[in-house]
Every structure is written in C-alpha cells, then in structure tokens.
Tab-separated table of C-alpha atoms in Angstrom:
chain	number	residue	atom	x	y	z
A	1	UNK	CA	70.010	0.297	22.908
A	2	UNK	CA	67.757	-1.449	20.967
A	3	UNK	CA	65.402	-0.200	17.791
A	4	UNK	CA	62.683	-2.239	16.118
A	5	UNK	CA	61.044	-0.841	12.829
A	6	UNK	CA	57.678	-1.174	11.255
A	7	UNK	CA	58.605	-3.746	8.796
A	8	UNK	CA	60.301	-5.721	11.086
A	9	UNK	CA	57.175	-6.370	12.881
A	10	UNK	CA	54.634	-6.983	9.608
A	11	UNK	CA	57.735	-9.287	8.833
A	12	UNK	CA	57.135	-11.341	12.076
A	13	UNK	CA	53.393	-11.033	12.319
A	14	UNK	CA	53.045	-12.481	8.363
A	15	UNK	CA	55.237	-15.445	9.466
A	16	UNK	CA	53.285	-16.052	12.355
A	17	UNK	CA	49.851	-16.014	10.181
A	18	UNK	CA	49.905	-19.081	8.522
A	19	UNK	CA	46.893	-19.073	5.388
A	20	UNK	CA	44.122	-21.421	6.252
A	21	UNK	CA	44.769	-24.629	4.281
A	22	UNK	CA	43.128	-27.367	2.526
A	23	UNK	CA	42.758	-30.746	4.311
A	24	UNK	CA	43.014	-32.197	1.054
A	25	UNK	CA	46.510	-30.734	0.712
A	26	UNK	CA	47.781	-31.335	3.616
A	27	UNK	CA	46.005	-34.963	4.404
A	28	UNK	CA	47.998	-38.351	3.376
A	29	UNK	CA	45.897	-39.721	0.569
A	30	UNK	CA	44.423	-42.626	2.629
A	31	UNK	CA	42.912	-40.034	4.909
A	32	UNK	CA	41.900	-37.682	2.134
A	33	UNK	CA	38.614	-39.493	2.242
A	34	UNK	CA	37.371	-38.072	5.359
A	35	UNK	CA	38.644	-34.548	4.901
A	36	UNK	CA	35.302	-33.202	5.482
A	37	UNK	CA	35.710	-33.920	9.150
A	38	UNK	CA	38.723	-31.467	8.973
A	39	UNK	CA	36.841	-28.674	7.962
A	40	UNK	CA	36.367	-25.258	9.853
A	41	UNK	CA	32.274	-25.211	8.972
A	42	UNK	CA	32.069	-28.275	10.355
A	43	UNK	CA	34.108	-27.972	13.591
A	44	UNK	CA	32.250	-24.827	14.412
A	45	UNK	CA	29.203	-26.707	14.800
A	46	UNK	CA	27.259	-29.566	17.563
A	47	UNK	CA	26.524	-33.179	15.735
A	48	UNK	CA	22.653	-33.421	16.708
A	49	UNK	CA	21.616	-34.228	20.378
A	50	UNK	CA	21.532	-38.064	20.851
A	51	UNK	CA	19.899	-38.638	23.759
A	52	UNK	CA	21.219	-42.201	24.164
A	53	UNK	CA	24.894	-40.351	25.332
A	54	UNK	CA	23.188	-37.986	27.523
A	55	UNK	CA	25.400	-37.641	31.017
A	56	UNK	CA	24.227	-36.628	33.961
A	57	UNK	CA	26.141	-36.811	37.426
A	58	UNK	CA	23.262	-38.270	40.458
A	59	UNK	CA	24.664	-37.036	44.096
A	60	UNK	CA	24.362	-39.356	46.574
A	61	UNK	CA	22.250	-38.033	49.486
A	62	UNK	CA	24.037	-36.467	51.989
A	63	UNK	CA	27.322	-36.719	49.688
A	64	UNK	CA	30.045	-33.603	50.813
A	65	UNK	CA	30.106	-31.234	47.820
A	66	UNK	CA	34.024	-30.260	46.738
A	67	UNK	CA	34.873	-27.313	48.553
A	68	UNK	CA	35.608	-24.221	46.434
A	69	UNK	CA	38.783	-22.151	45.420
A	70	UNK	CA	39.494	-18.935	44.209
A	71	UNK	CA	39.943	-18.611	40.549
A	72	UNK	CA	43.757	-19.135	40.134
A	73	UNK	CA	46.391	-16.217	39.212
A	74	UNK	CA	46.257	-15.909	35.674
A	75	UNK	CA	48.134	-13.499	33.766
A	76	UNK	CA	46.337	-10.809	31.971
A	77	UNK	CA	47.120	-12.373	28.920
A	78	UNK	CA	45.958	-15.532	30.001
A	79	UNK	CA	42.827	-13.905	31.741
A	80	UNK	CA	42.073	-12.735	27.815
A	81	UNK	CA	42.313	-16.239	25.666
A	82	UNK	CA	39.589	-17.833	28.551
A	83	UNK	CA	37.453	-14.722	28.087
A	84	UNK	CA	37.713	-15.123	24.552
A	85	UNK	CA	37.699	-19.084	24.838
A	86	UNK	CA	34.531	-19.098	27.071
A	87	UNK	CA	32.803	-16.327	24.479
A	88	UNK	CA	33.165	-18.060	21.289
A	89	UNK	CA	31.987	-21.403	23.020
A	90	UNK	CA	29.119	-19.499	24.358
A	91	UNK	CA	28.338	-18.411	20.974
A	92	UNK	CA	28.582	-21.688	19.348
A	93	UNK	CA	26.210	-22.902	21.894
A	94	UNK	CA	29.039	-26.225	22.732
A	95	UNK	CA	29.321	-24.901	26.544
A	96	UNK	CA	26.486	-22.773	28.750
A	97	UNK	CA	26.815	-21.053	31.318
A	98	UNK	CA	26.264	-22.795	35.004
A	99	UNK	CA	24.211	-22.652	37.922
A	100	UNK	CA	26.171	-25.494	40.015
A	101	UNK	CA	27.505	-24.580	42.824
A	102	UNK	CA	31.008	-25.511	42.243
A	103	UNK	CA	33.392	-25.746	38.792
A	104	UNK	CA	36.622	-27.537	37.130
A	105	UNK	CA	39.597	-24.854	37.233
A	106	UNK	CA	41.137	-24.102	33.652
A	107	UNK	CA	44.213	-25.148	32.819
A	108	UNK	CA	46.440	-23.343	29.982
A	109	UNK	CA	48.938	-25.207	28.043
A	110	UNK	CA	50.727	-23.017	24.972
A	111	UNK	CA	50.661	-24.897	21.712
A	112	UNK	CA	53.917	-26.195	20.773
C-alpha cells in the first residue's frame, strides 16, 4: 500500500523549480563580462538577418529526393514537449513552418 500527501508533492515540485538566476552570480568573474549573452530577453530573440550567412540547399537535376517515414512512436509525453517545442519556436519566429516535401525526424534526449 502506498499513500502520498499534498505536501509531499509541493515538497517535490518546489525542489524541482529552481528560481531563475543571475548570470552574474553564477558566472566565473572572467566571464562576468559577457553575461548579457546569458540572458533570457536576449535568448528569446533572432540577431538581425545577415544575408552574407544565408543557406540555401541547390538540388541537382534529376537528384533522388530521401524517401519519407512515418513520424516515429513517441510517447504522449514526448508527443507534448515537440508540440510545445515547435509552438514557442513558431512564436519566436526562429523556425517556420515548411512546404518541402520531406523533413529531419526529432530526436529527444532528457537533460541530465
């Protein structure tokens, strides 16, 4: 038999919400310099669009495209962090959305 009880949860969800910190805190002090690069305003934004590191991928004519796959068995829980993933990066305008005829499969590795 086992029992679990209200505080025993909020007990293991507040160690498992760790307070957003200060790069300055937590950065050695030779790095404390550049702790603006650490910071969540800036991360959630694109640098501005150089075109000199533009990409784009030329197909040779006649070239065999890769031949597609089914989306691979995720777990529902799994199936909810790419949702959530692929919505925020929508949002923040760093990914959009496709019209190519194929796509790279997503791999998930848990944080350590």
């Amino acid at each position: 038999m086992f029992a679990i009880m209200i505080e025993d949860i909020n007990e293991h969800i507040k160690k498992q919400i760790q307070p957003e910190l200060d790069p300055k805190e937590v950065l050695l002090v030779e790095f404390r310099e550049f702790a603006d690069v650490f910071s969540k305003e800036v991360s959630d934004t694109l640098p501005e669009h150089r075109e000199e590191y533009d990409h784009k991928i030329e197909l040779e004519a006649g070239a065999e495209l890769p031949r597609t796959q089914p989306l691979r068995r995720m777990s529902p829980d799994e199936l909810k962090v790419v949702k959530k993933y692929i919505k925020e990066h929508l949002e923040k305008r760093f990914i959009e959305p496709s019209t190519a005829l194929f796509a790279s499969p997503i791999l998930l590795v848990q944080k350590p």
